[in-house]
Amino acid sequence: MFEQEGHSIGNGMIRKGICGICNCFCGIELLVKDNRIIQVKGDRDHPLTKGFICPKGRAMPEIVHSKDRIRRPMKKNAQGNFEEVSWEEAFSIIIGKLEEIKSRFGPEKVAVHTGQAGVFMQFTSYAERFCQVYGTPNFSTAGSHCNTSKELANIVTVGSLPVPDYANSKCIVLWGYNPQYSAPAQMLYINEGRRKGAKLIVIDPKATKLAKRADIHLQIRPGTDGALALGFIHLIIKEKLYDPEFVNNWTIGFHELSKLVEDYTPEKVSEITEIPSDDIIEACYMFVENKPSNFSPGIALELQSNGFQTARAISILQTITGNIDLIGGARLNKPIPLSEVVLDRENFLDRKPIGSDKYPLFHKINGRAQANLFSDAILYGDPYPLKALIVIGSNPLLTWPNANKLRKALESIDFLVVMDTFMTETSKLADLIIPGVNYIERYEIWNGSIRYGEELMGLSPKIIDFPNGVTEWEFISKIARGLGYEKEFPWLKEEEAFDYRFQSLGVSFDYLLKMEHAYDYGPYKEKRYEEEGFNTPSKKAELYSSILEDLGIEPLPKYIEPAESPRNTKELARVYPLVLSTGARNLEYYHARFRNIESLRNFKKEFEPFVEISSETAKEEDIKDGERVIVESLRGRIELVAKVTSDLNPGTIYVPHGWDEANANVLTDNIDLDPVTGFPPDRSLLARIIKVNK
Ligand SMILES: Nc1nc2c(c(=O)[nH]1)N[C@H]1C(S)=C(S)[C@@H](COP(=O)(O)OP(=O)(O)OC[C@H]3O[C@@H](n4cnc5c(=O)[nH]c(N)nc54)[C@H](O)[C@@H]3O)O[C@H]1N2
Ligand SMILES: Nc1nc2c(c(=O)[nH]1)N[C@H]1C(S)=C(S)[C@@H](COP(=O)(O)OP(=O)(O)OC[C@H]3O[C@@H](n4cnc5c(=O)[nH]c(N)nc54)[C@H](O)[C@@H]3O)O[C@H]1N2
Ligand code: SF4
Ligand SMILES: [Mo]
């Protein structure tokens, strides 16, 4: 039986909690003694994750108690060295600077960014609220390069982002998505579906472990997924494989869509994608004949110069095959009905965020700034300069595109504050470093719909204290109150802010804290659209999007060749002949995190960081496995170790991101961004490999 206070074992205490490293939110049991975590294991009673944890979760004691943790605020002194300062001094510096910038230059000259460590975290909404009351529209999140693109694509098509229901599916299509590494707890459900007979299709330029186990692996040329999706739609329409009842009753724009895909024959699509046409046809029949089926578009499709329209095309596929909002298909979940923290954006529109002119849909729906443009704002005043940047839970220098340019920008900005649990390449450039607090050192809300499509949620308890620490929420709230926004930040304690948040759910902080496992705010009900319609202007699934049309954006999911590619930029390809994909996930690291965590660093005995290269290309370039090489793009160059593999097609190379010593984002681009969302094309660029001793 679960007890909130935990039960004693030896002279330690077993506590139940949640791992918040990735958004799988695995239930965990922790052995805690003297404010230290001794051991972590999976909680078998957790309704969704059932005892599963991955190596990152298991490494939690090492991560949380690492000797490298930042423990005190630090400011950069005149000599450029960091010295510890008191919390009072840290707050007084920040508040003083923000007052000065607001009165001298205007509040929009301050930007606040919450990164991956803030995704689905409470403090992100409060950071946005802070920006609103201070008066800056320049609040940005990891959504500048993550998830928002496919979210927006699905919002305009079916009203919200659906979640694949793997366990009840008959055909699972993992499309530029590799959950074995990126969302390992989901494998419980994928494996369950497979055991019950579901087919598996993997669409990936790399023969990943999952691709090797799939019924069909389509080894696609990077960045051409939009053409493949149109090819599937072409076949589905031509062979009348769609769900006619659903299409007639619940969609608009079928005629226009049919015209768009007219030429996308399997032969043409094969030519574009470099997938044999018979395989395209076979995969298409597999998912239309094995229903319900679902598509999981991964980040690889978003990090492209035409990723938004690709995600649109896949959303349409999910829809016209009649697999939307049902068990075994893709579910449209209700969000947790929390009381709103972000204020009404309509009241804060007098100053425009950076990127709003270029990306009106991004601006209209999430109202935030596009952080990929911040370096241009800082360096060239485009569209206006930024004087200060506050970063919480992100390491931009290693994760945002065009790192050489960003470094110059962050070196030149007047005031940079970074709140992080560890020293990073970005915090080294900061004027002020604030110690971050880990997930299990504070309360958080976890959400079961994101990964599992179950309308379950819970309060993740604070397991240990971070001595002398200030949580991210307290940090934001103290700055806000210090600047005089007591009315908008009335809560004196974090628990009170949670109580406010839970008001519209009708429960209290204490109630949720005592709850065994999960609170069911649903349950999920199929086909809610039959009662309410889809959450789109026409209440139908919009194959031809009225929202996009109104904003002057292409309303049909047109395919465009990657901005940089051997076919599109032939001149450039003469110098940079290889197609470069950066940042495919591995199990043990999380973006730029955990290179300093011994068990994770030693998880695989491989030379890292490396560039993966096919044996044919290696031979052509006279490169041996294990040899040091330089990878160069139009933006910059890094040195890595060559890893020769048979898992990639000739001409494609893979570079992991997140390494201080070989930063893949030196190679990436922040100019040719996705025209709808401003996402960077990290997954298909041009590069060359040079031998180090040449
Ligand atoms: N361990 C770990 N887990 C993570 C993260 C992490 O850093 N580490 N990051 C988290 C975050 S923020 C995110 S967004 C998710 C991302 O999770 P995923 O979406 O699974 O992302 P990736 O593994 O990067 O890419 C998935 C697959 O896309 C393939 N791919 C590359 N280019 C293309 C292409 O052009 N077309 C197609 N079809 N496939 C392509 C890659 O080979 C890879 O197998 O992972 C989350 N989980
Ligand atoms: N080339 C290339 N670049 C990419 C990608 C790619 O595939 N290729 N993927 C992109 C994607 S999808 C994403 S989401 C971004 C992610 O990029 P970022 O948002 O920069 O993510 P992280 O590198 O994980 O940085 C999170 C930082 O927060 C710190 N941290 C961890 N937990 C906490 C906490 O609880 N509180 C605080 N204050 N700090 C904490 C960590 O130490 C770490 O330094 O990267 C993007 N960059
Ligand atoms: S999959 Fe791993 S990192 Fe993600 S929540 Fe579970 S244990 Fe934590
Ligand atoms: Mo992400």
CSV table of N, CA, C and O in Angstrom, one decimal, residues 73-142:
chain,number,residue,atom,x,y,z
A,73,PRO,N,24.3,30.8,-6.5
A,73,PRO,CA,24.3,31.8,-7.6
A,73,PRO,C,25.8,32.3,-7.8
A,73,PRO,O,26.5,32.4,-6.8
A,74,MET,N,26.1,32.6,-9.0
A,74,MET,CA,27.5,33.1,-9.3
A,74,MET,C,27.4,34.2,-10.3
A,74,MET,O,26.6,34.1,-11.2
A,75,LYS,N,28.2,35.2,-10.0
A,75,LYS,CA,28.3,36.3,-11.0
A,75,LYS,C,29.7,36.4,-11.6
A,75,LYS,O,30.7,36.0,-11.0
A,76,LYS,N,29.7,36.9,-12.9
A,76,LYS,CA,31.0,37.0,-13.5
A,76,LYS,C,31.6,38.3,-13.1
A,76,LYS,O,31.0,39.4,-13.1
A,77,ASN,N,32.9,38.3,-12.6
A,77,ASN,CA,33.5,39.5,-12.1
A,77,ASN,C,34.2,40.2,-13.2
A,77,ASN,O,34.3,39.7,-14.4
A,78,ALA,N,34.9,41.3,-12.9
A,78,ALA,CA,35.5,42.2,-13.9
A,78,ALA,C,36.6,41.4,-14.7
A,78,ALA,O,36.9,41.7,-15.8
A,79,GLN,N,37.2,40.4,-14.0
A,79,GLN,CA,38.2,39.6,-14.6
A,79,GLN,C,37.7,38.5,-15.5
A,79,GLN,O,38.4,37.7,-16.1
A,80,GLY,N,36.4,38.4,-15.5
A,80,GLY,CA,35.7,37.3,-16.3
A,80,GLY,C,35.6,36.0,-15.6
A,80,GLY,O,35.3,35.0,-16.2
A,81,ASN,N,35.9,36.0,-14.2
A,81,ASN,CA,35.7,34.7,-13.5
A,81,ASN,C,34.4,34.7,-12.7
A,81,ASN,O,33.9,35.8,-12.3
A,82,PHE,N,33.9,33.5,-12.4
A,82,PHE,CA,32.7,33.4,-11.6
A,82,PHE,C,33.0,33.5,-10.1
A,82,PHE,O,33.9,32.8,-9.7
A,83,GLU,N,32.2,34.3,-9.4
A,83,GLU,CA,32.3,34.3,-7.9
A,83,GLU,C,31.0,34.1,-7.3
A,83,GLU,O,30.0,34.6,-7.9
A,84,GLU,N,30.9,33.4,-6.2
A,84,GLU,CA,29.6,33.1,-5.6
A,84,GLU,C,29.1,34.4,-5.0
A,84,GLU,O,29.8,35.3,-4.6
A,85,VAL,N,27.7,34.6,-5.2
A,85,VAL,CA,27.1,35.7,-4.6
A,85,VAL,C,25.9,35.2,-3.7
A,85,VAL,O,25.4,34.1,-4.0
A,86,SER,N,25.4,36.0,-2.9
A,86,SER,CA,24.2,35.6,-2.1
A,86,SER,C,23.0,35.6,-3.0
A,86,SER,O,23.0,36.3,-4.0
A,87,TRP,N,21.9,34.9,-2.5
A,87,TRP,CA,20.6,35.0,-3.3
A,87,TRP,C,20.2,36.5,-3.3
A,87,TRP,O,19.6,36.9,-4.3
A,88,GLU,N,20.3,37.2,-2.2
A,88,GLU,CA,19.8,38.6,-2.2
A,88,GLU,C,20.5,39.4,-3.3
A,88,GLU,O,19.9,40.1,-4.0
A,89,GLU,N,21.9,39.2,-3.4
A,89,GLU,CA,22.6,40.0,-4.4
A,89,GLU,C,22.1,39.5,-5.8
A,89,GLU,O,21.9,40.4,-6.7
A,90,ALA,N,22.0,38.2,-6.0
A,90,ALA,CA,21.6,37.7,-7.3
A,90,ALA,C,20.2,38.4,-7.7
A,90,ALA,O,20.1,38.9,-8.8
A,91,PHE,N,19.3,38.3,-6.8
A,91,PHE,CA,18.0,38.9,-7.2
A,91,PHE,C,18.1,40.4,-7.4
A,91,PHE,O,17.4,40.9,-8.3
A,92,SER,N,18.9,41.1,-6.6
A,92,SER,CA,19.0,42.5,-6.7
A,92,SER,C,19.6,42.9,-8.0
A,92,SER,O,19.2,43.8,-8.7
A,93,ILE,N,20.6,42.1,-8.5
A,93,ILE,CA,21.2,42.4,-9.8
A,93,ILE,C,20.1,42.2,-10.9
A,93,ILE,O,20.0,43.1,-11.8
A,94,ILE,N,19.4,41.1,-10.9
A,94,ILE,CA,18.4,40.8,-11.9
A,94,ILE,C,17.3,41.9,-11.9
A,94,ILE,O,17.0,42.5,-13.0
A,95,ILE,N,16.8,42.2,-10.8
A,95,ILE,CA,15.7,43.1,-10.7
A,95,ILE,C,16.1,44.5,-11.1
A,95,ILE,O,15.5,45.2,-11.9
A,96,GLY,N,17.3,44.9,-10.7
A,96,GLY,CA,17.9,46.2,-11.1
A,96,GLY,C,18.0,46.3,-12.6
A,96,GLY,O,17.6,47.3,-13.2
A,97,LYS,N,18.6,45.2,-13.2
A,97,LYS,CA,18.8,45.2,-14.7
A,97,LYS,C,17.5,45.3,-15.4
A,97,LYS,O,17.3,46.0,-16.4
A,98,LEU,N,16.5,44.5,-14.9
A,98,LEU,CA,15.2,44.5,-15.7
A,98,LEU,C,14.5,45.8,-15.6
A,98,LEU,O,13.9,46.3,-16.5
A,99,GLU,N,14.6,46.5,-14.4
A,99,GLU,CA,14.0,47.8,-14.3
A,99,GLU,C,14.7,48.8,-15.2
A,99,GLU,O,14.0,49.6,-15.9
A,100,GLU,N,16.0,48.7,-15.3
A,100,GLU,CA,16.8,49.7,-16.1
A,100,GLU,C,16.5,49.5,-17.6
A,100,GLU,O,16.2,50.4,-18.3
A,101,ILE,N,16.5,48.2,-18.0
A,101,ILE,CA,16.2,48.0,-19.5
A,101,ILE,C,14.8,48.4,-19.8
A,101,ILE,O,14.6,49.0,-20.9
A,102,LYS,N,13.9,48.1,-18.9
A,102,LYS,CA,12.5,48.5,-19.3
A,102,LYS,C,12.3,50.0,-19.4
A,102,LYS,O,11.7,50.5,-20.4
A,103,SER,N,13.0,50.7,-18.5
A,103,SER,CA,12.8,52.2,-18.6
A,103,SER,C,13.6,52.8,-19.7
A,103,SER,O,13.2,53.7,-20.3
A,104,ARG,N,14.8,52.3,-19.9
A,104,ARG,CA,15.7,53.0,-20.9
A,104,ARG,C,15.4,52.5,-22.3
A,104,ARG,O,15.4,53.3,-23.3
A,105,PHE,N,15.1,51.2,-22.5
A,105,PHE,CA,15.0,50.7,-23.9
A,105,PHE,C,13.6,50.1,-24.2
A,105,PHE,O,13.3,49.8,-25.4
A,106,GLY,N,12.8,49.8,-23.2
A,106,GLY,CA,11.5,49.1,-23.5
A,106,GLY,C,11.6,47.7,-23.1
A,106,GLY,O,12.6,47.0,-23.3
A,107,PRO,N,10.5,47.1,-22.5
A,107,PRO,CA,10.5,45.8,-22.0
A,107,PRO,C,10.7,44.7,-23.0
A,107,PRO,O,11.2,43.6,-22.7
A,108,GLU,N,10.4,45.0,-24.3
A,108,GLU,CA,10.5,43.9,-25.3
A,108,GLU,C,12.0,43.6,-25.6
A,108,GLU,O,12.3,42.6,-26.3
A,109,LYS,N,12.9,44.4,-25.0
A,109,LYS,CA,14.4,44.1,-25.2
A,109,LYS,C,14.9,43.0,-24.3
A,109,LYS,O,16.0,42.6,-24.3
A,110,VAL,N,13.9,42.5,-23.5
A,110,VAL,CA,14.3,41.3,-22.6
A,110,VAL,C,13.6,40.1,-23.2
A,110,VAL,O,12.4,40.2,-23.5
A,111,ALA,N,14.3,39.0,-23.3
A,111,ALA,CA,13.7,37.7,-23.7
A,111,ALA,C,13.9,36.7,-22.6
A,111,ALA,O,14.9,36.7,-21.9
A,112,VAL,N,12.9,35.9,-22.5
A,112,VAL,CA,13.0,34.8,-21.5
A,112,VAL,C,12.8,33.5,-22.3
A,112,VAL,O,11.8,33.4,-23.1
A,113,HIS,N,13.7,32.5,-22.0
A,113,HIS,CA,13.5,31.2,-22.7
A,113,HIS,C,13.5,30.1,-21.7
A,113,HIS,O,14.4,30.0,-20.9
A,114,THR,N,12.5,29.2,-21.8
A,114,THR,CA,12.6,27.9,-21.0
A,114,THR,C,12.8,26.8,-22.0
A,114,THR,O,12.1,26.7,-23.0
A,115,GLY,N,13.7,25.9,-21.7
A,115,GLY,CA,14.1,24.9,-22.7
A,115,GLY,C,13.5,23.6,-22.4
A,115,GLY,O,12.4,23.5,-21.8
A,116,GLN,N,14.2,22.5,-22.9
A,116,GLN,CA,13.6,21.2,-22.8
A,116,GLN,C,13.3,20.8,-21.3
A,116,GLN,O,12.3,20.2,-21.1
A,117,ALA,N,14.1,21.3,-20.4
A,117,ALA,CA,13.9,21.0,-19.0
A,117,ALA,C,12.6,21.7,-18.5
A,117,ALA,O,12.2,21.4,-17.4
A,118,GLY,N,12.0,22.5,-19.3
A,118,GLY,CA,10.8,23.2,-18.9
A,118,GLY,C,9.6,22.7,-19.6
A,118,GLY,O,8.5,23.2,-19.4
A,119,VAL,N,9.7,21.7,-20.5
A,119,VAL,CA,8.6,21.3,-21.3
A,119,VAL,C,7.7,20.5,-20.4
A,119,VAL,O,8.1,19.6,-19.7
A,120,PHE,N,6.4,20.8,-20.5
A,120,PHE,CA,5.3,20.3,-19.6
A,120,PHE,C,5.6,20.5,-18.1
A,120,PHE,O,5.1,19.8,-17.3
A,121,MET,N,6.5,21.5,-17.8
A,121,MET,CA,6.7,21.8,-16.4
A,121,MET,C,5.9,23.1,-16.0
A,121,MET,O,5.7,24.0,-16.8
A,122,GLN,N,5.6,23.1,-14.8
A,122,GLN,CA,4.7,24.2,-14.3
A,122,GLN,C,5.4,25.6,-14.5
A,122,GLN,O,4.8,26.6,-14.8
A,123,PHE,N,6.7,25.6,-14.2
A,123,PHE,CA,7.3,27.0,-14.2
A,123,PHE,C,7.3,27.7,-15.6
A,123,PHE,O,7.4,28.9,-15.7
A,124,THR,N,7.1,26.9,-16.7
A,124,THR,CA,7.1,27.5,-18.0
A,124,THR,C,5.9,28.4,-18.1
A,124,THR,O,6.0,29.5,-18.6
A,125,SER,N,4.7,28.0,-17.6
A,125,SER,CA,3.6,28.9,-17.7
A,125,SER,C,3.8,30.1,-16.9
A,125,SER,O,3.3,31.2,-17.3
A,126,TYR,N,4.4,30.0,-15.7
A,126,TYR,CA,4.6,31.2,-14.9
A,126,TYR,C,5.7,32.1,-15.5
A,126,TYR,O,5.6,33.3,-15.3
A,127,ALA,N,6.6,31.5,-16.2
A,127,ALA,CA,7.6,32.4,-16.9
A,127,ALA,C,6.9,33.2,-18.0
A,127,ALA,O,7.2,34.4,-18.2
A,128,GLU,N,6.0,32.6,-18.6
A,128,GLU,CA,5.2,33.3,-19.7
A,128,GLU,C,4.4,34.4,-19.0
A,128,GLU,O,4.3,35.5,-19.5
A,129,ARG,N,3.7,34.1,-17.9
A,129,ARG,CA,2.9,35.1,-17.2
A,129,ARG,C,3.8,36.2,-16.8
A,129,ARG,O,3.4,37.4,-16.9
A,130,PHE,N,5.0,35.9,-16.3
A,130,PHE,CA,5.9,37.0,-15.9
A,130,PHE,C,6.2,37.9,-17.1
A,130,PHE,O,6.2,39.1,-17.0
A,131,CYS,N,6.5,37.3,-18.2
A,131,CYS,CA,6.8,38.1,-19.4
A,131,CYS,C,5.6,39.0,-19.8
A,131,CYS,O,5.8,40.2,-20.1
A,132,GLN,N,4.4,38.5,-19.6
A,132,GLN,CA,3.2,39.3,-20.0
A,132,GLN,C,3.1,40.5,-19.0
A,132,GLN,O,2.9,41.6,-19.5
A,133,VAL,N,3.3,40.3,-17.7
A,133,VAL,CA,3.1,41.4,-16.8
A,133,VAL,C,4.3,42.4,-16.9
A,133,VAL,O,4.1,43.6,-16.7
A,134,TYR,N,5.5,41.9,-17.2
A,134,TYR,CA,6.6,42.8,-17.3
A,134,TYR,C,6.5,43.6,-18.6
A,134,TYR,O,7.0,44.7,-18.7
A,135,GLY,N,5.9,43.0,-19.6
A,135,GLY,CA,5.6,43.7,-20.9
A,135,GLY,C,6.4,43.3,-22.1
A,135,GLY,O,6.4,43.9,-23.1
A,136,THR,N,7.1,42.1,-21.9
A,136,THR,CA,7.8,41.7,-23.1
A,136,THR,C,7.1,40.5,-23.8
A,136,THR,O,6.7,39.6,-23.1
A,137,PRO,N,7.0,40.6,-25.1
A,137,PRO,CA,6.3,39.5,-25.9
A,137,PRO,C,7.4,38.4,-26.2
A,137,PRO,O,7.0,37.4,-26.7
A,138,ASN,N,8.6,38.7,-25.8
A,138,ASN,CA,9.7,37.7,-26.2
A,138,ASN,C,9.9,36.6,-25.2
A,138,ASN,O,11.0,36.5,-24.6
A,139,PHE,N,8.9,35.8,-25.1
A,139,PHE,CA,9.0,34.6,-24.3
A,139,PHE,C,9.0,33.4,-25.3
A,139,PHE,O,8.2,33.4,-26.2
A,140,SER,N,10.1,32.6,-25.2
A,140,SER,CA,10.2,31.5,-26.1
A,140,SER,C,10.4,30.2,-25.3
A,140,SER,O,10.8,30.2,-24.1
A,141,THR,N,10.2,29.1,-25.9
A,141,THR,CA,10.4,27.8,-25.3
A,141,THR,C,11.1,26.8,-26.2
A,141,THR,O,11.4,27.2,-27.4
A,142,ALA,N,11.3,25.6,-25.8
A,142,ALA,CA,11.9,24.6,-26.7
A,142,ALA,C,11.0,24.3,-27.9
A,142,ALA,O,11.4,23.8,-28.9
